[in-house]
mmCIF file of C-alpha atoms and ligand atoms in Angstrom:
data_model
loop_
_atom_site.group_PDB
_atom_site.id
_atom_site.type_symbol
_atom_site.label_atom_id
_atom_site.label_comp_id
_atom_site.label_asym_id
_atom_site.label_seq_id
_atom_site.Cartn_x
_atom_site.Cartn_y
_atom_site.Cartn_z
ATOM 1 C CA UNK A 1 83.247 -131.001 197.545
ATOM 2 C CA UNK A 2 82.175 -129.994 194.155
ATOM 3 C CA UNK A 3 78.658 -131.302 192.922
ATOM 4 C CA UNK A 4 76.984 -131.172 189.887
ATOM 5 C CA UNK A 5 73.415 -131.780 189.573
ATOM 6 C CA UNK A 6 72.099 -135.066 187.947
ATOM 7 C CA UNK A 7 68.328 -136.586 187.258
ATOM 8 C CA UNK A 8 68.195 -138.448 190.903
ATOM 9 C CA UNK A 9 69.765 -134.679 191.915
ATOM 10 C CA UNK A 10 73.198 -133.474 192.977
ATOM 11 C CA UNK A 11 76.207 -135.720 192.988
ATOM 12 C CA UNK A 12 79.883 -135.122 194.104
ATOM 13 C CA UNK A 13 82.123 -134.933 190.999
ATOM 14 C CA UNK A 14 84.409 -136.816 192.336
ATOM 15 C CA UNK A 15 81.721 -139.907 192.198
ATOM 16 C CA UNK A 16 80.613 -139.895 188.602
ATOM 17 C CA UNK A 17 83.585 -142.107 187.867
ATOM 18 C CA UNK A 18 83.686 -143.221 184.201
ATOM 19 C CA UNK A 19 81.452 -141.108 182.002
ATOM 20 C CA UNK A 20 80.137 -140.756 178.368
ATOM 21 C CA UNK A 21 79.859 -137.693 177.283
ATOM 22 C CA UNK A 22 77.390 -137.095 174.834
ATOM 23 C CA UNK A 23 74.142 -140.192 174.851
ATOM 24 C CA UNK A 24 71.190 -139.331 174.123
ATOM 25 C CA UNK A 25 67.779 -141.894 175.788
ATOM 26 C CA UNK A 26 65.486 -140.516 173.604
ATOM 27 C CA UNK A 27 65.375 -138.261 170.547
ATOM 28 C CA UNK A 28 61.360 -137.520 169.824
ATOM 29 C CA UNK A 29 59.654 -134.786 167.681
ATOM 30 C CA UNK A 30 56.370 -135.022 169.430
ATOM 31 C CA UNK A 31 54.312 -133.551 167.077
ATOM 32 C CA UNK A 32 55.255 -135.200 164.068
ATOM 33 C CA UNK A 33 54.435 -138.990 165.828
ATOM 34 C CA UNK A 34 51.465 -137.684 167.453
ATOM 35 C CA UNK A 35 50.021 -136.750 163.408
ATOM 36 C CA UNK A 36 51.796 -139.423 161.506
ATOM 37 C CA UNK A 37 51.704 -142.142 163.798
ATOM 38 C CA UNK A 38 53.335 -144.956 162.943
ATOM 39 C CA UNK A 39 55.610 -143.094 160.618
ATOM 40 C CA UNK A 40 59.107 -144.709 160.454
ATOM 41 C CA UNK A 41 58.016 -146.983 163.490
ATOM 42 C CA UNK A 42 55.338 -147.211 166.063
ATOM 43 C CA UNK A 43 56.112 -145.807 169.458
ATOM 44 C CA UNK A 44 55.220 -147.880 172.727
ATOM 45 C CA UNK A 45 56.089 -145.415 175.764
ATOM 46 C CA UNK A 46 56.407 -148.285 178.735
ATOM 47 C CA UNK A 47 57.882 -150.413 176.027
ATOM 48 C CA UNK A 48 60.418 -147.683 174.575
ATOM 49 C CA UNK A 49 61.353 -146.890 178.580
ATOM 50 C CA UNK A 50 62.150 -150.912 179.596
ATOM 51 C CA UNK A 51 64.491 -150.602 176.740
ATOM 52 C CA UNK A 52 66.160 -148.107 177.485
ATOM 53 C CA UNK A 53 66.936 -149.314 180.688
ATOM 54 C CA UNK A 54 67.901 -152.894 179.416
ATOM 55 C CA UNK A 55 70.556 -150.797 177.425
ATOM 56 C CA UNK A 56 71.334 -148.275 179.679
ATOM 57 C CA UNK A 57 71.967 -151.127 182.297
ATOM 58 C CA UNK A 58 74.210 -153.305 179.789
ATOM 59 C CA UNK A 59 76.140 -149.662 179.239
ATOM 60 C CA UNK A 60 76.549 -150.009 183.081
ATOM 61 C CA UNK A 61 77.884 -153.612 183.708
ATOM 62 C CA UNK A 62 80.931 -152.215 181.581
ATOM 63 C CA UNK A 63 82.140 -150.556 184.088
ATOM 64 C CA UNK A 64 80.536 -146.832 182.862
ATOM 65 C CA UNK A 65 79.398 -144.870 185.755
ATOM 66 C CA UNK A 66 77.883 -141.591 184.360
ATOM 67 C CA UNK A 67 76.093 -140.501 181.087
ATOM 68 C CA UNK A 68 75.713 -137.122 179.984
ATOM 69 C CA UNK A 69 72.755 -136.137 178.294
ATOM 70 C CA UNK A 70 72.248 -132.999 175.762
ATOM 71 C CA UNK A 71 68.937 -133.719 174.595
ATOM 72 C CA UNK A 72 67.172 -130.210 174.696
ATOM 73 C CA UNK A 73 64.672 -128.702 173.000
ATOM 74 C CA UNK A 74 64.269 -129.639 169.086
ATOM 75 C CA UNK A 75 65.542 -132.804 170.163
ATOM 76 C CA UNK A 76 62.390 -133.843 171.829
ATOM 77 C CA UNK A 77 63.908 -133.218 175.770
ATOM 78 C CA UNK A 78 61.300 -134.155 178.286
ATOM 79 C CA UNK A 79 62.029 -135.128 181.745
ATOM 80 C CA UNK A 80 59.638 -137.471 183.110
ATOM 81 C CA UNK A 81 60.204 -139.841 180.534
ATOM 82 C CA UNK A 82 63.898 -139.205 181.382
ATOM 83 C CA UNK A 83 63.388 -139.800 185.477
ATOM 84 C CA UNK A 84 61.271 -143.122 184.746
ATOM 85 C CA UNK A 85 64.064 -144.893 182.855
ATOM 86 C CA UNK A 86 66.919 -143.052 185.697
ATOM 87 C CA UNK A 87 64.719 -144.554 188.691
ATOM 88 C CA UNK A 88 65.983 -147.964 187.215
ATOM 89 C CA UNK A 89 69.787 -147.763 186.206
ATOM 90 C CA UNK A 90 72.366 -147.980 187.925
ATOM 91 C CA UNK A 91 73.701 -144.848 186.262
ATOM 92 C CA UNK A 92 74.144 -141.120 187.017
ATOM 93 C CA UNK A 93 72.210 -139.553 184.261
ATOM 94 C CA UNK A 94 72.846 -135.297 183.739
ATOM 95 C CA UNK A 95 70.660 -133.474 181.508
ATOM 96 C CA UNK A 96 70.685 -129.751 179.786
ATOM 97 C CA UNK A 97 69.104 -127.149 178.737
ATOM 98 C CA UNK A 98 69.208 -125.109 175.808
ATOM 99 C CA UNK A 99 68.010 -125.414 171.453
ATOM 100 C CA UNK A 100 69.271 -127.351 168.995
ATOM 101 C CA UNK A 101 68.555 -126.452 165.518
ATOM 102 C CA UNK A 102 70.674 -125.888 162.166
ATOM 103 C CA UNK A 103 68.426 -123.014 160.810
ATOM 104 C CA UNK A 104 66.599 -121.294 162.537
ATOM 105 C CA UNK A 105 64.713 -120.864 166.177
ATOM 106 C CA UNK A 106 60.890 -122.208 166.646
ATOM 107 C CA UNK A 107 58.734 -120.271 166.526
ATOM 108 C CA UNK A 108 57.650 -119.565 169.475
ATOM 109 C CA UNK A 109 60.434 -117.747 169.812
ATOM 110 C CA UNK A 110 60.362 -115.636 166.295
ATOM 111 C CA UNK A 111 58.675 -112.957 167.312
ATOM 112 C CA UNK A 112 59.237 -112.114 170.878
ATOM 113 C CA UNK A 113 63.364 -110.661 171.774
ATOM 114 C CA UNK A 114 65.269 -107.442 171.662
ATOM 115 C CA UNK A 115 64.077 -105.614 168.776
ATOM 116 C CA UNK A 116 61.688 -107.957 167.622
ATOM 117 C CA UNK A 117 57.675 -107.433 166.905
ATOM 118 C CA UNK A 118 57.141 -107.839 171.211
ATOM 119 C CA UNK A 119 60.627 -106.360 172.070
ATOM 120 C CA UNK A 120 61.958 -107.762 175.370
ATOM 121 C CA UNK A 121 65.059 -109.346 176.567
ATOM 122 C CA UNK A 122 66.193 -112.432 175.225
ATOM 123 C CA UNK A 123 63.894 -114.976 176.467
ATOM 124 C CA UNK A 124 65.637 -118.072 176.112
ATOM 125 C CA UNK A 125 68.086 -116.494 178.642
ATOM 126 C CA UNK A 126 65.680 -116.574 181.069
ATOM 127 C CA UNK A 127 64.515 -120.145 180.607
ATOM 128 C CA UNK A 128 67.820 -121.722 180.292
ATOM 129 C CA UNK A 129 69.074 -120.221 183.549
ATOM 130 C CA UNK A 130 66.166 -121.207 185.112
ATOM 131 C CA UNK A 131 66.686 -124.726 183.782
ATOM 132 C CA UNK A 132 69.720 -124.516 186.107
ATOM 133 C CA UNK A 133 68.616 -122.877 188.809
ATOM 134 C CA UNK A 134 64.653 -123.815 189.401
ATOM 135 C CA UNK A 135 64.710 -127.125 187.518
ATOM 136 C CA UNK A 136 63.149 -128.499 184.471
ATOM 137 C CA UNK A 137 59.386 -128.037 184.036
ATOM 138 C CA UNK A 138 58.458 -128.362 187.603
ATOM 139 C CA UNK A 139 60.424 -131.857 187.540
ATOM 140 C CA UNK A 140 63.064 -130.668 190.632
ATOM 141 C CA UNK A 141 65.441 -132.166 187.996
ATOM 142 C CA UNK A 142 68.055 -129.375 187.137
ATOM 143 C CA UNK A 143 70.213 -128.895 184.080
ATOM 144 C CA UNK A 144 74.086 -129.175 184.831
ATOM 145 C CA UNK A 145 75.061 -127.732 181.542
ATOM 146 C CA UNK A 146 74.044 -125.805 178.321
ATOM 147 C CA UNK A 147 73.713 -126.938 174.534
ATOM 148 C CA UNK A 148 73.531 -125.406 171.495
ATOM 149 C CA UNK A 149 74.463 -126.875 167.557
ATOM 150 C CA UNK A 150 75.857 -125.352 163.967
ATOM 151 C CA UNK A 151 75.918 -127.862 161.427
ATOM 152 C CA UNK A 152 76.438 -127.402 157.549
ATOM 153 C CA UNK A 153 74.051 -123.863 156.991
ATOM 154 C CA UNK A 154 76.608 -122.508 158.839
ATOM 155 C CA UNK A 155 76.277 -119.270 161.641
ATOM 156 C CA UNK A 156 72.790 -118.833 160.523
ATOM 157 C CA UNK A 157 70.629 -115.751 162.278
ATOM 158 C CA UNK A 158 68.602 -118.611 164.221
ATOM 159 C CA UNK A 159 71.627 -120.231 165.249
ATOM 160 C CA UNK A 160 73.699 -117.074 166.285
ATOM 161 C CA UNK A 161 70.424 -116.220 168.594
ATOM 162 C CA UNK A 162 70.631 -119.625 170.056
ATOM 163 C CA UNK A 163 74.565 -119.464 170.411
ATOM 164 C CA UNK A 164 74.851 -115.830 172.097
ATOM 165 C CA UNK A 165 71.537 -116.881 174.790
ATOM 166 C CA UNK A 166 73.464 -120.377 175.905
ATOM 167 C CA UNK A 167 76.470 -118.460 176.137
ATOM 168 C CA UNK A 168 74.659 -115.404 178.111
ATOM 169 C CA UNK A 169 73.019 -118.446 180.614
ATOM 170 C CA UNK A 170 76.529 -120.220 180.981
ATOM 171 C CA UNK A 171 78.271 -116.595 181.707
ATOM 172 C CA UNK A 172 74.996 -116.460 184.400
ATOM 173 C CA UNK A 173 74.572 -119.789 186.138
ATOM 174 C CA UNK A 174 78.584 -121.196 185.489
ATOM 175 C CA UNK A 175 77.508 -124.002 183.768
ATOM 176 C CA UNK A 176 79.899 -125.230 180.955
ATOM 177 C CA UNK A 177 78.713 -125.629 177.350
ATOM 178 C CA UNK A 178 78.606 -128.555 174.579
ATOM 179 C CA UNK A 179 78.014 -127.661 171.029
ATOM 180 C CA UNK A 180 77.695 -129.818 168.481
ATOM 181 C CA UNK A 181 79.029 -129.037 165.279
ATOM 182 C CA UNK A 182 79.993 -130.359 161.625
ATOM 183 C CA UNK A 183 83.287 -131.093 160.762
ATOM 184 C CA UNK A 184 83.134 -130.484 157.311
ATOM 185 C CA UNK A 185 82.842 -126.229 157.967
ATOM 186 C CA UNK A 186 85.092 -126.336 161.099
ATOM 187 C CA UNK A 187 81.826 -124.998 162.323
ATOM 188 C CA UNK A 188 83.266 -125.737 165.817
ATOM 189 C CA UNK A 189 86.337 -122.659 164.851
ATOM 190 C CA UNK A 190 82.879 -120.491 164.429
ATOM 191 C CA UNK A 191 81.487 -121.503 167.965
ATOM 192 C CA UNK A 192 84.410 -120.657 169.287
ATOM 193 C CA UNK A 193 84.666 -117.027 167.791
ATOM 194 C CA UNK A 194 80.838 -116.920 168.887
ATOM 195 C CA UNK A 195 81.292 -118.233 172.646
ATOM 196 C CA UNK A 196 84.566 -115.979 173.213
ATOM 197 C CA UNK A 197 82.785 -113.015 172.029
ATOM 198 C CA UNK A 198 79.965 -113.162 174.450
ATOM 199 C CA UNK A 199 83.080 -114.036 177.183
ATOM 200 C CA UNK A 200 82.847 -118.038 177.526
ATOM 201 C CA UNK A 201 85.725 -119.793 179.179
ATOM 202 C CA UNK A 202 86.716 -121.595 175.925
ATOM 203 C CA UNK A 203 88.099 -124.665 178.697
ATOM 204 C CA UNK A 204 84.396 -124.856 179.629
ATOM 205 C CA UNK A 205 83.455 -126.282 176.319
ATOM 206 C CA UNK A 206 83.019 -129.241 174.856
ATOM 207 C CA UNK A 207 83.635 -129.245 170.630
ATOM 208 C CA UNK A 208 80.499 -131.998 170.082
ATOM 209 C CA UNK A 209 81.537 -134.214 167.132
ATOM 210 C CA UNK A 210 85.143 -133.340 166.612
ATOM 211 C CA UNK A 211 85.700 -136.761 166.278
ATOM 212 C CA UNK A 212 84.418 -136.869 162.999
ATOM 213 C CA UNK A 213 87.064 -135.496 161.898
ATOM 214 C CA UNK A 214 90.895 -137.032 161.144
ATOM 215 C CA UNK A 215 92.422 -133.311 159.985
ATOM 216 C CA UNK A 216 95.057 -132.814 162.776
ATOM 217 C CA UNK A 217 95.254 -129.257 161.980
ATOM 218 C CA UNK A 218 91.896 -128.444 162.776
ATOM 219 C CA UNK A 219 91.624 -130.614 165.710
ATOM 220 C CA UNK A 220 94.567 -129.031 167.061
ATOM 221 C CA UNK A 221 93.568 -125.777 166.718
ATOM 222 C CA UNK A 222 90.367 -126.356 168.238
ATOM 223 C CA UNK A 223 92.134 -127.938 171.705
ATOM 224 C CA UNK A 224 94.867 -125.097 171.583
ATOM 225 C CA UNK A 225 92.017 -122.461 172.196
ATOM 226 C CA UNK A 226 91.244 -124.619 175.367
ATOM 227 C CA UNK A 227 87.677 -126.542 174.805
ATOM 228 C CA UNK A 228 87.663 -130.280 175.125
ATOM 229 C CA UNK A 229 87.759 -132.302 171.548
ATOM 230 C CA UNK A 230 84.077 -134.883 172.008
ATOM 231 C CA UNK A 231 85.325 -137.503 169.975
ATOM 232 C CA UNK A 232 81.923 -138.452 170.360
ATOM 233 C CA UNK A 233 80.616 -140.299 167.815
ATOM 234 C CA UNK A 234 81.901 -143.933 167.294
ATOM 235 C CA UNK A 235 79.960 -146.738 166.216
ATOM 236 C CA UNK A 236 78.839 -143.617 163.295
ATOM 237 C CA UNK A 237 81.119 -145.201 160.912
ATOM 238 C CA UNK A 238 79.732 -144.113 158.140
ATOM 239 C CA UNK A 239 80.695 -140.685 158.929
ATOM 240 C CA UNK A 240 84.322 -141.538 159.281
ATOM 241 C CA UNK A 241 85.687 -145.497 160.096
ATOM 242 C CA UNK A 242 86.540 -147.413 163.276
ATOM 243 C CA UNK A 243 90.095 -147.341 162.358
ATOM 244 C CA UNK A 244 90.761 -143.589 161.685
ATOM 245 C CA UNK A 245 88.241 -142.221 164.779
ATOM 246 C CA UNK A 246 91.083 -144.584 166.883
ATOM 247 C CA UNK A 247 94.187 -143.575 164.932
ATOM 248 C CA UNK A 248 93.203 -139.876 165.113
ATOM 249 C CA UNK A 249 92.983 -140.212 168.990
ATOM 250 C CA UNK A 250 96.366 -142.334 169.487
ATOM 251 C CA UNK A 251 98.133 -139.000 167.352
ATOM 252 C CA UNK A 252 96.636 -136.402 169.461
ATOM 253 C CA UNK A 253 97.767 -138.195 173.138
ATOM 254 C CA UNK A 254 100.829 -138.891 171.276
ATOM 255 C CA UNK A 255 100.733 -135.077 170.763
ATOM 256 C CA UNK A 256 99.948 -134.273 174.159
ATOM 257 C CA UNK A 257 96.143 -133.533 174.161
ATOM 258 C CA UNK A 258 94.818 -136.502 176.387
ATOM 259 C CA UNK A 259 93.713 -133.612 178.581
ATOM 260 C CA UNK A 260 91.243 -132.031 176.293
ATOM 261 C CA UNK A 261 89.190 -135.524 174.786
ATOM 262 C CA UNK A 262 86.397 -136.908 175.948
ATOM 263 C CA UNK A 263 84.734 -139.701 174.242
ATOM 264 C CA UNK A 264 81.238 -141.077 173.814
ATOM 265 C CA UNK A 265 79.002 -142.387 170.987
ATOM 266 C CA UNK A 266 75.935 -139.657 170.235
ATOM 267 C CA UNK A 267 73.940 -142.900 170.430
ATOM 268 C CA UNK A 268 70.265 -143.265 171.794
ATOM 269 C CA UNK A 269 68.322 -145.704 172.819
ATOM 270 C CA UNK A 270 65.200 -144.456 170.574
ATOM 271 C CA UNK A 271 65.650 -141.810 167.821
ATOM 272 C CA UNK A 272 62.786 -141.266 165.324
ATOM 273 C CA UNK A 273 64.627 -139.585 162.773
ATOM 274 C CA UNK A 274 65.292 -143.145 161.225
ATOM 275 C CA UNK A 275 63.666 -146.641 160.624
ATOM 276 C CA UNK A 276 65.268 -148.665 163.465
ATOM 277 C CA UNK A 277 65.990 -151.440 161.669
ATOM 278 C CA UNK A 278 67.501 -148.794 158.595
ATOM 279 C CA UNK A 279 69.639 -147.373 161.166
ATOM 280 C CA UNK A 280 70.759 -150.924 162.732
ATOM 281 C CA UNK A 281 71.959 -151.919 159.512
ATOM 282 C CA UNK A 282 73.715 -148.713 159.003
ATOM 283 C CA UNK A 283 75.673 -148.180 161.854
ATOM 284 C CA UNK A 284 75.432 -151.634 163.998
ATOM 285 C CA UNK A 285 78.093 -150.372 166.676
ATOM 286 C CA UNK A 286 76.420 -146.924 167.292
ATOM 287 C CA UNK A 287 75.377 -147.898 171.067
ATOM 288 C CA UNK A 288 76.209 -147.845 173.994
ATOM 289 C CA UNK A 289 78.820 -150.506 174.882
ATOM 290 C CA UNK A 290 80.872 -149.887 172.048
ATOM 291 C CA UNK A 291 83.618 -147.698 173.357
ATOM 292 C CA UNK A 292 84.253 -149.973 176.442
ATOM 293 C CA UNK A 293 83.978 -153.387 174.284
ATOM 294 C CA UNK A 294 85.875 -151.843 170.881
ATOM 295 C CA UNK A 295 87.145 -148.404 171.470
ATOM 296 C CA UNK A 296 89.259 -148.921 174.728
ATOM 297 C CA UNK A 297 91.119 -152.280 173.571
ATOM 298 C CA UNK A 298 92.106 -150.761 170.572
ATOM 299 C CA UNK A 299 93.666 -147.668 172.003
ATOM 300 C CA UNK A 300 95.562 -149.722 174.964
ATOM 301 C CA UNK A 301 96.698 -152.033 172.314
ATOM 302 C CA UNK A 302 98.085 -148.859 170.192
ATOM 303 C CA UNK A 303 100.209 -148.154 173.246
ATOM 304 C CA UNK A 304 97.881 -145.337 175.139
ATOM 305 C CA UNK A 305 97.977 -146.586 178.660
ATOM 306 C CA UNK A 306 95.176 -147.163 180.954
ATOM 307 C CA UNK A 307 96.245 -143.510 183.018
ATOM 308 C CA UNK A 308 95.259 -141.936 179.434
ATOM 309 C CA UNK A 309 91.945 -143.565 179.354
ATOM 310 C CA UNK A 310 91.075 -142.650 183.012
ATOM 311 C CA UNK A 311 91.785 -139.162 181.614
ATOM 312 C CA UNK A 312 89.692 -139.125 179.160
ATOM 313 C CA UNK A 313 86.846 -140.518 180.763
ATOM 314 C CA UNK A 314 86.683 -139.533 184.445
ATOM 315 C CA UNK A 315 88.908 -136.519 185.243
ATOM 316 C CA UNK A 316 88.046 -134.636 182.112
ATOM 317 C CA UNK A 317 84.540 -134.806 182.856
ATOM 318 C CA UNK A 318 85.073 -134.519 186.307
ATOM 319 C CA UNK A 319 87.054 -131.060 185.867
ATOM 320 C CA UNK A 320 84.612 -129.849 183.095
ATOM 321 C CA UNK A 321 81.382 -129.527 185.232
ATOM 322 C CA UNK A 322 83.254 -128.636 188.459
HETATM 323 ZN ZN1 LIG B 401 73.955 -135.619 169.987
#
């Protein structure tokens, strides 16, 4: 039986049942609270981790088995926090490895790579396969799959680095890839070109975000070359509406593509990017529960049937990290 490794460790794939795709718990940057504390909200850690399981829990009693998170570094990624709140849901909870940025790489990892002032091989190679293989950190808790991101700059020289070393550790360790990208550059056309280059399976890779996007022809181009659409992001109205993230989704089954969407809501339970009471009023669906209380009844009353939902949320999974 195929497994795949989660935060309470390995589970069969054919038990993660119905999954989200792409949650974050937490979305930190460390060093920015730990200067400006206070800054766009104060941060209580036991406080921050009961809430997240309160939500986390509520995300459960819908009937969602499985989350799937690709919080890695940039994004704040750290473990324990991570195995605290996963002690107490009733959830399978899978983590990654690998960088997210838009620009370019930290620092830390400027200098030191082929070619570069201390030439050596590329280290984030390294530490993403060992993510995999060794676990996180010391944690025992292993990453089941990599992540990387190109937003609006574009295939920027940070970003390319970034790209080519999750693609190198994926080619290594077999684990499948999610990349999030921005619909308004097709950026996800220039991961593509990017993953197949270094050799990626395109089928083993999930287009993060494509469901901001209602342009058929770009959609359908992206799930012709084999990776899995994440229509990924509702409740973020403001990026595109309720009504055309559902219609776009009815059109593509219609079409023939329930086998390559997977859906989910980029939601967290804490992200210090924004005010949390700013980003409540912005986007009051963008949690957790809002694809099984909204999403779902609006697609089975459009006429996809509850075999094409089961598609989309437990065998596409299922197949993607077996
Ligand atoms: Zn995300």
């Amino acid at each position: 039986m195929p497994s795949v490794e989660t935060v309470r460790g390995p589970v069969d794939t054919a038990a993660l049942g119905n999954v989200l795709m792409h949650e974050h718990i937490f979305v930190l940057g460390t060093e920015v609270r730990q200067n400006f504390p206070g800054y766009l909200g104060a941060w209580d850690e036991d406080a921050q981790v009961a809430d997240a399981v309160a939500k986390l829990n509520e995300c459960a009693a819908r009937g969602i088995t499985t989350i799937v998170d690709p919080t890695v570094i940039g994004l704040g990624r750290y473990i324990p926090r991570v195995q605290r709140v996963a002690a107490d849901v009733n959830l399978h909870i899978i983590v990654a490895t690998g960088a997210y940025t838009y620009n370019d790489i930290p620092f830390q990892f400027h200098y030191n790579g082929p070619g570069l002032l201390f030439d050596m091989p590329e280290p984030m190679v390294e530490l993403f396969v060992s993510d995999v293989r060794d676990g996180i950190a010391g944690t025992g808790v292993k990453a089941a799959f990599l992540k990387c991101a190109i937003d609006a700059p574009g295939l920027t020289p940070g970003v390319e680095r970034v790209m080519r070393a999750v693609a190198q550790a994926s080619l290594e360790t077999g684990r499948p890839i999610t990349v999030h990208t921005s619909v308004h550059n097709e950026s996800g056309l220039i991961a593509q070109k990017v993953l197949s280059e270094e050799g990626v399976d395109l089928s083993r890779v999930v287009i993060g975000h494509s469901g901001d996007s209602a342009d058929l022809n770009y959609l359908t181009q992206l799930a012709d070359a084999g990776s899995y659409l994440g229509m990924d992001r509702f409740g973020l109205d403001v990026l595109l509406p309720f009504e055309q993230r559902v219609s776009t989704i009815v059109e593509l089954i219609r079409r023939g593509y329930a086998e390559r969407l997977v859906l989910s809501h980029d939601a967290s339970c804490y992200i210090d990017w924004f005010a949390s009471d700013a980003r409540a009023a912005a986007a009051p669906n963008w949690n957790y529960t809002h694809v099984s209380d909204h999403v779902i009844p609006a697609l089975l009353e459009r006429g996809v049937t509850a075999d094409q939902v089961k598609t989309m949320l437990v065998d596409n999974p299922r197949r993607y990290f077996e």
